[in-house]
Amino acid sequence: MSRIRREGKVEYRFDHPDAFRAHVRDKKSRKPVDKLVDAKEAVSRFVNDGDYIVYDFSSLTRGPQALIREVIRQKKKELWIGAEFTLHESALLVGAGCASRIDVGFLGYGNYIGQAVCDGRVQVYEWTNGGLALRILAGARGVPFLPTRDLLGTDNLDVSAARVIQDPYTGMPVCLVPALNPDVAFLHVHQADVSGDARIFGTNLFALEAALASRRVIVSAEEIVEADEFRKDPMRTTIPYFLVDAVVHAPFGAYPGSMPARYEIDLEHVDRLNAIRNDEQMQRYLDENIYSVSGHEEFLDKRVGAARMKELRRRATIIEGYR
Amino acid sequence: MARTVEFTDTEFMIAQGARLLEDGKTFFVGWGIPQVVAILAQKLYVPDVVQLFEFGAIGPQSILPFVRGTMGGPQNTYRSLQWLNMNWAFSYSAAGYMDYGMLGALQVDPYGNINSTFLGGTFEKPGRRFAGSGGGNQVASHCWRTIIIIKHEGRRFVPKLDFVTSPGYLSGPGARERAGLPKDTGPYRVVTSKALFGFDERTKEMTLLSVLRGASPDDVIREMAFRPRIAKEISEIAPPTEDELRLLREEIDPSRIIIRGERMTAPA
């Protein structure tokens, strides 16, 4: 047996690969049925208290913000989030009492989330961006772990559950990170059909890996297209339908972040989020933007407004490469 | 009276960073100041440098002006050679294709180890919490040469870090290899708002190489909580040039999102 040379002792989410495979066999329908629902139904059916959630991409670019707001509106509890490029939404999820554990990633920025960590209101574990992405890849590959040549020699090893062993091939120390199979993945995409085939234009973090590795997958899309579109141009398919459990039509679903080639970031709104420093300001923001509206459509209609959306669309002038 | 140049500490660090890159090499770019270094360097000194970002942009040629609030958006993935994702992006560094990496830091120690996680207290109960590694740990682990950019303040140059987020030479010669990190990698330069440091080949300790024109080695060392090694000959770093400042202020960052900072002067 390989001797463990160093290991982090903190709690970590882990499923036996065979347990996950059994879930895929028994619970994931392969039928190309219509899965189009609104955000409210998607979140109430597929997100439970205590779930582990991952999402793609970043808070500022193509993040699933409409789905996150719905999670907050439904007051889900004790969530554990995998937060790779997480800025304001981790603060909102903690501020709203929804998330209690965060695997980091990059935990930026703003004083609210930093203070919440210092106060012990949220438990954080340090996996680093590359470590989390690799855990999700391991989850997608159906293996219990993957080796990597980073994290080594640093304190992250003690506040994650990475393990250092002797590599049986070279004899060198090598770092292992355990597979991550989240309960739910949120992916906001440019185009989807009603059964869940989905296209992302531009770069991503781990969209396909997260869809493969997660027990349930909710896709929110700027645009709903015909299923045949995917067959005509298979190089452009990011996620095939049989990985997906629910499809939500959510134009401006990444707001206040940007959607590449569709609309730009609303910096004024992001500044308001970053300015949140205490619970009073947090509650005011949540009341105004989330609790006081019935859902995404009303939020766009009453809190963002057509003129603002038109302006943000106008600012998205770089379209080369996105189609 | 001798002519002086006025600039911010950030402008000086960016200009220094840009002068360090080599043309025709690859450059793993961290978020924030390193992004602006990459743009300035590519415009002025190294047109064929290949930028790479952890969010999957391979070889982008960032559009001007630099905008904040994008992390993988069209502005910093513009005209890339290839669009991928994070696991592939770190494959380029892990396989040995990334020559340089550049990272900011909260604290740095004599062996170039980096803290970007918290200051004061303990991990469970930190005094002040910051963003953490992001992809910095991978950059500092995999790239052949890592450049650290850090404001020159005593509290940032410490004998012992509050938390080791990203690896420098760890505890000294051979320690990276013993930990299992890729051979022959490690910190290469530390760019500060007063000076430039390298690392002693034998002891792997941080070594003062150059100081800003008009400053003395003592000015630099006084503002450090450990005493660095000193190179036999200390060279002088020119303040930001007219070209560097014009590009930074007029074309790259006209709204001064990144380049703002403490005002400094140096003899022209």
Coordinates of C-alpha atoms in Angstrom, one line a residue:
Chain A
M1 CA 0.0 0.0 0.0
S2 CA 1.2 3.5 -0.7
R3 CA 2.1 5.4 2.4
I4 CA 0.4 8.7 3.0
R5 CA 3.1 11.3 3.6
R6 CA 0.8 14.2 4.4
E7 CA -2.9 14.7 4.5
G8 CA -5.5 17.3 5.2
K9 CA -7.9 16.3 7.9
V10 CA -10.9 18.5 7.1
E11 CA -14.3 17.2 5.9
Y12 CA -14.9 16.8 2.2
R13 CA -17.6 15.8 0.0
F14 CA -17.0 12.3 -1.5
D15 CA -19.2 9.6 -3.1
H16 CA -18.0 6.2 -3.9
P17 CA -17.6 6.0 -7.7
D18 CA -19.9 3.0 -7.8
A19 CA -22.6 4.8 -5.8
F20 CA -22.4 7.6 -8.4
R21 CA -22.6 5.2 -11.3
A22 CA -25.6 3.5 -9.8
H23 CA -27.3 6.9 -9.5
V24 CA -26.5 7.6 -13.2
R25 CA -27.9 4.2 -14.2
D26 CA -31.1 4.4 -12.1
K27 CA -32.0 8.1 -11.9
K28 CA -30.7 9.8 -15.1
S29 CA -33.3 9.5 -17.9
R30 CA -31.9 9.0 -21.4
K31 CA -35.2 10.1 -23.0
P32 CA -35.2 13.3 -25.0
V33 CA -38.2 14.6 -23.3
D34 CA -39.3 18.3 -22.8
K35 CA -37.6 19.4 -19.6
L36 CA -38.4 23.1 -19.9
V37 CA -39.6 24.5 -16.6
D38 CA -39.3 27.9 -14.9
A39 CA -36.5 28.6 -12.4
K40 CA -38.9 28.3 -9.5
E41 CA -39.8 24.7 -10.4
A42 CA -36.3 23.7 -11.4
V43 CA -34.9 24.8 -8.0
S44 CA -37.8 23.5 -5.9
R45 CA -37.6 20.0 -7.7
F46 CA -33.9 19.6 -8.0
V47 CA -32.2 21.5 -5.2
N48 CA -32.5 20.2 -1.6
D49 CA -31.4 21.6 1.7
G50 CA -27.9 20.4 2.4
D51 CA -27.0 19.9 -1.3
Y52 CA -23.5 20.4 -2.7
I53 CA -23.7 22.9 -5.7
V54 CA -21.2 23.8 -8.3
Y55 CA -21.6 26.3 -11.1
D56 CA -19.9 27.6 -14.2
F57 CA -18.5 30.2 -15.1
S58 CA -17.6 33.3 -13.0
S59 CA -19.7 35.9 -11.1
L60 CA -18.8 38.5 -13.7
T61 CA -19.2 36.3 -16.8
R62 CA -21.9 33.8 -17.7
G63 CA -22.7 32.9 -14.1
P64 CA -26.1 31.3 -13.4
Q65 CA -27.3 34.3 -11.4
A66 CA -31.0 33.8 -12.1
L67 CA -30.8 30.3 -10.6
I68 CA -28.7 31.5 -7.6
R69 CA -31.3 34.2 -6.9
E70 CA -34.1 31.6 -7.0
V71 CA -32.2 29.4 -4.5
I72 CA -32.0 32.4 -2.2
R73 CA -35.7 33.2 -2.8
Q74 CA -36.6 29.7 -1.8
K75 CA -34.4 30.0 1.3
K76 CA -32.5 26.7 0.8
K77 CA -30.4 25.8 3.8
E78 CA -27.0 24.3 4.7
L79 CA -25.8 24.4 1.1
W80 CA -22.1 23.5 0.4
I81 CA -20.8 25.3 -2.6
G82 CA -17.8 24.7 -4.8
A83 CA -16.6 28.2 -5.5
E84 CA -14.1 28.6 -8.2
F85 CA -14.4 32.1 -9.4
T86 CA -16.9 33.2 -6.8
L87 CA -17.3 36.9 -6.0
H88 CA -20.6 38.3 -5.0
E89 CA -22.9 35.3 -5.2
S90 CA -21.0 33.5 -2.4
A91 CA -21.6 36.6 -0.3
L92 CA -25.3 36.6 -1.2
L93 CA -25.7 32.9 -0.5
V94 CA -24.0 33.3 2.9
G95 CA -25.8 36.5 3.7
A96 CA -29.2 35.0 2.9
G97 CA -28.4 32.0 5.3
C98 CA -28.3 29.5 2.4
A99 CA -24.7 28.4 2.3
S100 CA -22.7 27.3 5.3
R101 CA -19.7 25.6 3.7
I102 CA -17.5 26.8 0.7
D103 CA -14.8 24.9 -1.1
V104 CA -12.5 27.6 -2.4
G105 CA -11.2 28.4 -5.2
F106 CA -11.1 32.0 -5.2
L107 CA -13.1 33.7 -2.5
G108 CA -13.4 37.3 -3.6
Y109 CA -14.1 40.0 -3.0
G110 CA -15.9 42.5 -0.9
N111 CA -15.9 42.9 2.9
Y112 CA -19.0 41.0 3.6
I113 CA -17.8 37.5 2.7
G114 CA -14.3 38.2 4.2
Q115 CA -16.0 39.2 7.5
A116 CA -18.3 36.2 7.4
V117 CA -15.3 33.9 7.3
C118 CA -13.5 35.8 10.1
D119 CA -16.7 35.5 12.2
G120 CA -16.9 31.8 11.6
R121 CA -20.4 32.1 10.0
V122 CA -19.2 30.1 7.0
Q123 CA -16.7 27.2 6.9
V124 CA -14.2 27.4 4.1
Y125 CA -11.8 24.8 2.7
E126 CA -8.9 25.6 0.4
W127 CA -8.7 23.4 -2.7
T128 CA -7.4 26.1 -5.1
N129 CA -8.9 26.6 -8.5
G130 CA -6.8 23.9 -10.2
G131 CA -7.5 21.4 -7.3
L132 CA -11.3 21.9 -7.5
A133 CA -11.4 21.6 -11.3
L134 CA -9.4 18.4 -11.0
R135 CA -11.7 17.0 -8.4
I136 CA -14.7 17.6 -10.7
L137 CA -12.8 16.0 -13.6
A138 CA -12.2 12.9 -11.3
G139 CA -15.9 12.9 -10.6
A140 CA -16.6 13.0 -14.3
R141 CA -14.1 10.2 -15.0
G142 CA -15.6 7.8 -12.4
V143 CA -12.3 7.5 -10.6
P144 CA -11.8 8.0 -6.8
F145 CA -9.1 10.6 -7.2
L146 CA -6.6 12.1 -9.6
P147 CA -2.9 13.0 -9.0
T148 CA -1.5 16.4 -9.5
R149 CA 1.9 18.1 -9.0
D150 CA 0.7 21.2 -7.2
L151 CA -0.7 22.0 -3.7
L152 CA 2.5 20.2 -2.7
G153 CA 4.6 21.9 0.1
T154 CA 1.9 24.4 1.0
D155 CA -0.6 25.0 3.8
N156 CA -3.5 24.3 1.5
L157 CA -2.8 20.6 2.0
D158 CA -3.8 20.9 5.7
V159 CA -7.1 22.7 5.1
S160 CA -8.3 20.5 2.2
A161 CA -8.5 16.8 2.2
A162 CA -5.7 16.4 -0.4
R163 CA -3.2 13.6 0.3
V164 CA 0.4 13.2 -0.6
I165 CA 1.7 9.7 -1.4
Q166 CA 4.7 8.2 -3.1
D167 CA 4.0 7.8 -6.8
P168 CA 4.4 4.1 -7.6
Y169 CA 6.0 4.9 -11.0
T170 CA 8.6 7.5 -10.2
G171 CA 8.9 7.2 -6.4
M172 CA 8.3 11.0 -6.1
P173 CA 5.7 12.5 -3.8
V174 CA 2.5 13.3 -5.6
C175 CA -0.6 15.0 -4.5
L176 CA -4.0 13.3 -4.8
V177 CA -7.3 15.1 -4.8
P178 CA -10.6 13.1 -4.2
A179 CA -13.3 13.0 -6.8
L180 CA -16.1 15.5 -6.4
N181 CA -19.6 14.4 -7.4
P182 CA -21.9 17.4 -6.5
D183 CA -25.6 17.0 -6.0
V184 CA -26.4 19.8 -8.4
A185 CA -24.6 21.7 -11.2
F186 CA -25.9 25.0 -12.5
L187 CA -24.9 26.0 -16.0
H188 CA -25.9 29.1 -17.8
V189 CA -25.6 28.7 -21.5
H190 CA -26.1 30.7 -24.7
Q191 CA -28.4 28.2 -26.3
A192 CA -30.3 25.0 -25.3
D193 CA -33.1 22.9 -26.7
V194 CA -36.0 21.8 -24.5
S195 CA -34.5 18.4 -23.7
G196 CA -31.2 19.9 -22.5
D197 CA -28.7 19.9 -25.4
A198 CA -26.7 23.0 -24.7
R199 CA -24.1 25.3 -26.2
I200 CA -21.7 27.6 -24.5
F201 CA -19.7 30.1 -26.7
G202 CA -16.4 31.2 -25.3
T203 CA -14.2 29.6 -22.6
N204 CA -15.5 27.9 -19.5
L205 CA -14.3 26.4 -16.2
F206 CA -15.5 22.8 -16.2
A207 CA -19.0 22.9 -17.8
L208 CA -18.9 19.4 -19.3
E209 CA -17.0 17.9 -16.3
A210 CA -19.5 19.4 -13.9
A211 CA -22.5 18.1 -16.0
L212 CA -21.0 14.6 -16.1
A213 CA -20.0 14.6 -12.4
S214 CA -23.2 16.0 -10.8
R215 CA -26.2 14.0 -9.8
R216 CA -28.6 16.7 -11.1
V217 CA -28.0 19.3 -13.8
I218 CA -30.0 22.5 -14.3
V219 CA -29.3 24.4 -17.5
S220 CA -30.5 28.0 -17.8
A221 CA -30.3 29.4 -21.4
E222 CA -30.4 32.8 -23.0
E223 CA -32.2 31.3 -26.0
I224 CA -34.2 28.1 -26.7
V225 CA -33.4 26.6 -30.1
E226 CA -34.7 23.6 -32.1
A227 CA -33.1 20.2 -31.2
D228 CA -32.1 19.7 -34.8
E229 CA -29.7 22.7 -34.6
F230 CA -27.3 20.5 -32.5
R231 CA -27.3 17.7 -35.1
K232 CA -26.4 20.1 -37.8
D233 CA -23.3 21.3 -36.0
P234 CA -22.1 18.8 -33.4
M235 CA -18.7 20.4 -32.9
R236 CA -20.6 23.2 -31.1
T237 CA -22.4 21.0 -28.5
T238 CA -21.1 21.6 -25.0
I239 CA -23.6 19.4 -23.1
P240 CA -25.7 16.6 -24.6
Y241 CA -29.3 16.4 -23.4
F242 CA -29.1 13.1 -21.4
L243 CA -26.9 14.7 -18.7
V244 CA -29.5 17.4 -18.1
D245 CA -32.5 17.3 -15.7
A246 CA -34.1 20.7 -16.2
V247 CA -34.0 23.5 -18.8
V248 CA -34.9 27.0 -17.8
H249 CA -35.4 29.8 -20.4
A250 CA -33.6 32.7 -18.6
P251 CA -32.7 35.7 -20.9
F252 CA -30.3 37.9 -19.0
G253 CA -29.8 34.9 -16.6
A254 CA -26.2 36.0 -16.0
Y255 CA -27.2 39.5 -14.9
P256 CA -25.5 41.5 -13.4
G257 CA -22.6 39.7 -15.0
S258 CA -22.1 39.6 -18.7
M259 CA -23.0 37.0 -21.3
P260 CA -20.3 37.0 -24.0
A261 CA -21.4 38.5 -27.2
R262 CA -25.0 39.0 -25.8
Y263 CA -24.8 41.7 -23.1
E264 CA -22.2 43.4 -21.0
I265 CA -21.7 43.4 -17.2
D266 CA -23.8 46.0 -15.2
L267 CA -20.9 47.6 -13.3
E268 CA -23.1 49.9 -11.3
H269 CA -25.1 46.9 -10.0
V270 CA -21.9 45.0 -9.3
D271 CA -20.5 48.0 -7.4
R272 CA -23.7 48.0 -5.2
L273 CA -23.0 44.3 -4.4
N274 CA -19.4 44.9 -3.6
A275 CA -20.3 47.8 -1.3
I276 CA -22.3 45.5 1.0
R277 CA -20.5 45.5 4.3
N278 CA -23.0 44.4 7.0
D279 CA -26.1 42.5 7.5
E280 CA -28.4 45.5 7.3
Q281 CA -27.1 46.4 3.9
M282 CA -27.2 42.7 2.9
Q283 CA -30.9 42.4 4.0
R284 CA -31.8 45.6 2.1
Y285 CA -30.2 44.2 -1.1
L286 CA -31.9 40.8 -0.7
D287 CA -35.3 42.4 0.0
E288 CA -35.1 44.8 -2.9
N289 CA -33.8 42.4 -5.6
I290 CA -34.8 38.9 -4.6
Y291 CA -37.5 38.5 -1.9
S292 CA -39.8 41.3 -3.2
V293 CA -40.1 39.9 -6.7
S294 CA -41.8 36.7 -7.7
G295 CA -39.0 35.5 -10.0
H296 CA -36.5 36.3 -12.7
E297 CA -39.0 37.9 -15.1
E298 CA -40.3 40.3 -12.6
F299 CA -36.8 41.1 -11.4
L300 CA -35.8 42.0 -15.0
D301 CA -39.0 43.9 -15.6
K302 CA -39.2 45.9 -12.3
R303 CA -35.7 46.0 -11.0
V304 CA -33.5 46.1 -14.1
G305 CA -35.8 47.6 -16.7
A306 CA -36.0 47.4 -20.5
A307 CA -33.9 50.5 -21.1
R308 CA -31.0 49.2 -19.0
M309 CA -31.1 45.8 -20.7
K310 CA -31.1 47.5 -24.1
E311 CA -28.1 49.5 -23.1
L312 CA -26.2 46.4 -21.8
R313 CA -26.9 44.6 -25.1
R314 CA -25.6 47.6 -27.1
R315 CA -22.3 47.5 -25.1
A316 CA -21.6 43.9 -26.1
T317 CA -19.7 44.9 -29.2
I318 CA -17.2 42.0 -29.4
I319 CA -18.8 39.2 -31.3
E320 CA -15.9 37.8 -33.2
G321 CA -15.5 34.1 -32.3
Y322 CA -18.9 33.8 -30.6
R323 CA -21.7 32.5 -32.7
Chain B
M1 CA 17.4 71.4 -10.8
A2 CA 17.4 67.9 -12.2
R3 CA 14.2 66.8 -14.0
T4 CA 12.1 64.3 -12.2
V5 CA 9.4 61.8 -13.4
E6 CA 6.1 61.4 -11.5
F7 CA 4.3 58.1 -11.4
T8 CA 2.4 55.8 -9.1
D9 CA 3.9 52.8 -7.3
T10 CA 1.7 50.6 -9.4
E11 CA 2.8 52.1 -12.7
F12 CA 6.4 51.4 -11.6
M13 CA 5.7 47.8 -10.8
I14 CA 3.9 47.3 -14.1
A15 CA 6.7 48.8 -16.1
Q16 CA 9.3 46.7 -14.3
G17 CA 7.3 43.6 -14.8
A18 CA 6.9 44.3 -18.5
R19 CA 10.6 44.8 -19.0
L20 CA 11.3 41.3 -17.5
L21 CA 9.4 39.2 -20.1
E22 CA 11.2 37.6 -23.0
D23 CA 9.8 37.7 -26.5
G24 CA 8.7 34.4 -28.0
K25 CA 8.0 32.9 -24.6
T26 CA 4.8 31.9 -22.9
F27 CA 3.3 33.8 -19.9
F28 CA 0.7 32.5 -17.5
V29 CA -1.2 35.6 -16.4
G30 CA -2.7 36.1 -13.0
W31 CA -5.7 38.4 -12.4
G32 CA -5.3 42.2 -11.9
I33 CA -1.9 43.8 -12.2
P34 CA -0.3 40.9 -14.2
Q35 CA -3.0 41.4 -16.8
V36 CA -1.9 45.0 -17.4
V37 CA 1.8 43.9 -17.3
A38 CA 1.0 41.5 -20.1
I39 CA -0.7 44.1 -22.2
L40 CA 2.0 46.7 -21.8
A41 CA 4.8 44.2 -22.5
Q42 CA 3.1 42.9 -25.6
K43 CA 2.5 46.4 -26.9
L44 CA 6.0 47.7 -26.2
Y45 CA 8.6 45.0 -25.8
V46 CA 7.5 41.4 -26.6
P47 CA 5.0 41.3 -29.5
D48 CA 5.3 37.5 -29.7
V49 CA 4.7 36.6 -26.1
V50 CA 1.9 34.1 -25.7
Q51 CA -0.5 35.0 -22.9
L52 CA -2.5 32.2 -21.1
F53 CA -5.3 32.5 -18.6
E54 CA -6.6 29.9 -16.2
F55 CA -10.1 30.4 -17.5
G56 CA -9.1 28.8 -20.7
A57 CA -7.9 31.6 -23.0
I58 CA -4.8 30.5 -24.9
G59 CA -2.9 33.3 -26.6
P60 CA -5.4 36.1 -26.3
Q61 CA -4.5 39.6 -27.4
S62 CA -6.4 41.7 -24.9
I63 CA -8.4 44.5 -26.3
L64 CA -7.8 48.1 -25.1
P65 CA -8.6 49.8 -22.9
F66 CA -8.4 47.3 -20.1
V67 CA -11.7 46.9 -18.4
R68 CA -12.4 45.7 -15.0
G69 CA -15.2 43.3 -14.2
T70 CA -14.3 40.6 -16.7
M71 CA -13.1 37.2 -15.9
G72 CA -13.1 35.2 -19.1
G73 CA -15.3 37.7 -20.9
P74 CA -14.8 38.9 -24.5
Q75 CA -12.2 41.6 -23.5
N76 CA -9.6 39.3 -22.0
T77 CA -10.2 36.3 -24.3
Y78 CA -10.1 38.5 -27.4
R79 CA -8.5 37.1 -30.5
S80 CA -7.2 34.0 -28.7
L81 CA -5.6 31.1 -30.5
Q82 CA -7.8 28.7 -28.7
W83 CA -10.7 28.7 -26.2
L84 CA -10.7 25.9 -23.7
N85 CA -11.4 25.4 -20.0
M86 CA -9.5 25.3 -16.7
N87 CA -8.4 21.6 -16.7
W88 CA -6.9 22.2 -20.2
A89 CA -5.4 25.5 -19.3
F90 CA -3.5 24.0 -16.3
S91 CA -2.4 21.2 -18.6
Y92 CA -0.3 23.7 -20.6
S93 CA 1.5 24.7 -17.4
A94 CA 1.7 21.2 -15.9
A95 CA 3.3 19.8 -19.1
G96 CA 6.0 22.4 -19.0
Y97 CA 4.8 24.8 -21.7
M98 CA 4.6 27.9 -19.5
D99 CA 7.9 29.8 -19.2
Y100 CA 6.8 32.7 -17.0
G101 CA 4.0 33.1 -14.5
M102 CA 3.2 36.3 -12.6
L103 CA 1.3 36.6 -9.3
G104 CA 0.5 39.2 -6.8
A105 CA 0.9 38.5 -3.1
L106 CA -0.2 39.7 0.4
Q107 CA 3.1 38.5 2.0
V108 CA 6.3 36.9 0.7
D109 CA 9.1 35.3 2.7
P110 CA 12.8 35.0 2.1
Y111 CA 12.3 31.9 -0.1
G112 CA 9.7 33.5 -2.2
N113 CA 6.8 31.6 -0.7
I114 CA 3.5 33.4 -1.2
N115 CA 0.6 34.1 1.1
S116 CA -2.7 35.3 -0.5
T117 CA -5.2 33.7 1.9
F118 CA -5.3 35.5 5.2
L119 CA -3.5 37.9 7.6
G120 CA -3.4 37.6 11.3
G121 CA -5.1 35.0 13.5
T122 CA -5.5 31.4 12.4
F123 CA -7.0 29.8 9.3
E124 CA -10.2 29.0 11.4
K125 CA -10.3 32.5 12.8
P126 CA -8.4 34.8 10.5
G127 CA -7.8 38.5 11.3
R128 CA -8.5 39.4 7.7
R129 CA -9.5 37.1 5.0
F130 CA -8.6 37.5 1.3
A131 CA -9.4 35.6 -1.9
G132 CA -7.0 32.7 -1.4
S133 CA -5.1 30.8 -4.1
G134 CA -7.4 31.0 -7.1
G135 CA -5.1 29.4 -9.7
G136 CA -2.0 31.0 -8.1
N137 CA -0.9 27.7 -6.5
Q138 CA -0.8 26.0 -9.9
V139 CA 1.0 28.9 -11.5
A140 CA 3.7 29.0 -8.8
S141 CA 4.0 25.2 -8.9
H142 CA 4.2 24.6 -12.6
C143 CA 5.7 27.6 -14.4
W144 CA 9.4 27.5 -15.1
R145 CA 9.9 31.0 -13.7
T146 CA 7.5 32.7 -11.4
I147 CA 7.5 36.5 -11.0
I148 CA 6.0 37.9 -7.9
I149 CA 4.6 41.5 -7.8
I150 CA 4.2 43.1 -4.4
K151 CA 4.0 46.6 -3.0
H152 CA 7.2 47.4 -1.0
E153 CA 6.0 47.5 2.6
G154 CA 7.6 46.1 5.7
R155 CA 4.6 44.1 6.8
R156 CA 4.6 42.3 3.4
F157 CA 8.2 41.0 3.6
V158 CA 8.1 38.7 6.6
P159 CA 10.4 35.9 7.9
K160 CA 7.4 33.6 8.3
L161 CA 4.1 33.7 6.4
D162 CA 0.7 33.5 8.1
F163 CA -0.2 30.9 5.5
V164 CA 1.7 29.3 2.6
T165 CA -0.7 29.6 -0.3
S166 CA 1.7 29.1 -3.2
P167 CA 5.1 27.6 -3.2
G168 CA 8.4 29.4 -3.5
Y169 CA 11.6 27.5 -2.6
L170 CA 9.7 26.3 0.5
S171 CA 12.5 25.8 3.2
G172 CA 15.5 26.2 0.9
P173 CA 17.6 24.3 -1.7
G174 CA 16.1 21.1 -3.0
A175 CA 12.9 21.5 -0.9
R176 CA 10.6 21.9 -4.0
E177 CA 11.9 18.7 -5.5
R178 CA 11.6 16.9 -2.2
A179 CA 8.0 18.0 -1.9
G180 CA 7.3 16.6 -5.4
L181 CA 7.0 19.9 -7.3
P182 CA 8.3 19.9 -10.9
K183 CA 12.1 20.0 -11.1
D184 CA 13.9 23.3 -11.9
T185 CA 10.9 25.5 -11.3
G186 CA 10.4 28.3 -8.7
P187 CA 10.3 32.0 -8.1
Y188 CA 12.6 34.0 -10.4
R189 CA 12.1 37.7 -9.6
V190 CA 10.2 39.8 -7.0
V191 CA 9.1 43.1 -8.4
T192 CA 8.4 45.7 -5.8
S193 CA 7.5 49.4 -5.7
K194 CA 11.1 50.2 -4.8
A195 CA 13.3 47.4 -6.0
L196 CA 13.9 44.2 -7.9
F197 CA 15.0 40.9 -6.2
G198 CA 16.2 37.6 -7.6
F199 CA 17.1 34.4 -5.7
D200 CA 20.6 33.2 -4.8
E201 CA 21.4 30.2 -7.0
R202 CA 23.0 28.3 -4.1
T203 CA 20.9 29.2 -1.0
K204 CA 17.6 30.1 -2.9
E205 CA 17.3 33.2 -0.7
M206 CA 15.8 36.4 -1.9
T207 CA 18.6 38.7 -3.1
L208 CA 18.4 42.4 -3.8
L209 CA 19.5 43.0 -7.4
S210 CA 18.4 46.6 -8.3
V211 CA 16.8 49.7 -6.8
L212 CA 14.8 52.5 -8.3
R213 CA 17.0 55.4 -9.5
G214 CA 17.6 57.8 -6.6
A215 CA 16.9 55.2 -3.9
S216 CA 19.6 53.3 -1.9
P217 CA 19.7 49.7 -0.9
D218 CA 19.3 50.9 2.7
D219 CA 16.0 52.6 1.8
V220 CA 14.8 49.3 0.4
I221 CA 16.0 47.0 3.2
R222 CA 14.7 49.3 6.0
E223 CA 11.2 48.5 4.8
M224 CA 11.5 44.7 5.1
A225 CA 10.9 42.6 8.2
F226 CA 13.8 40.3 7.1
R227 CA 17.2 41.1 5.7
P228 CA 17.6 39.9 2.1
R229 CA 20.9 38.9 0.6
I230 CA 22.5 41.7 -1.4
A231 CA 24.0 41.2 -4.8
K232 CA 27.7 42.2 -5.3
E233 CA 26.7 45.0 -7.6
I234 CA 23.3 46.7 -7.2
S235 CA 22.1 48.1 -10.5
E236 CA 19.7 51.0 -11.0
I237 CA 16.2 50.7 -12.3
A238 CA 15.0 53.5 -14.5
P239 CA 11.6 55.0 -13.6
P240 CA 8.7 54.4 -16.0
T241 CA 9.6 55.8 -19.4
E242 CA 7.5 58.3 -21.3
D243 CA 6.4 55.5 -23.7
E244 CA 5.4 53.2 -20.8
L245 CA 3.4 55.9 -19.0
R246 CA 1.7 57.2 -22.1
L247 CA 0.6 53.7 -23.1
L248 CA -0.6 52.9 -19.6
R249 CA -2.4 56.2 -19.0
E250 CA -3.8 56.9 -22.4
E251 CA -4.4 53.6 -24.1
I252 CA -4.4 50.7 -21.6
D253 CA -6.0 52.0 -18.4
P254 CA -7.4 55.5 -19.0
S255 CA -9.8 55.2 -16.2
R256 CA -7.0 54.3 -13.8
I257 CA -8.6 51.1 -12.5
I258 CA -5.3 49.3 -12.0
I259 CA -2.6 52.0 -12.3
R260 CA -3.7 54.3 -9.6
G261 CA -1.7 54.2 -6.4
E262 CA 0.7 56.1 -4.2
R263 CA 2.5 58.9 -6.0
M264 CA 6.3 58.6 -6.4
T265 CA 9.0 60.6 -8.1
A266 CA 12.5 59.7 -9.4
P267 CA 15.2 61.5 -11.3
A268 CA 14.5 61.3 -15.0

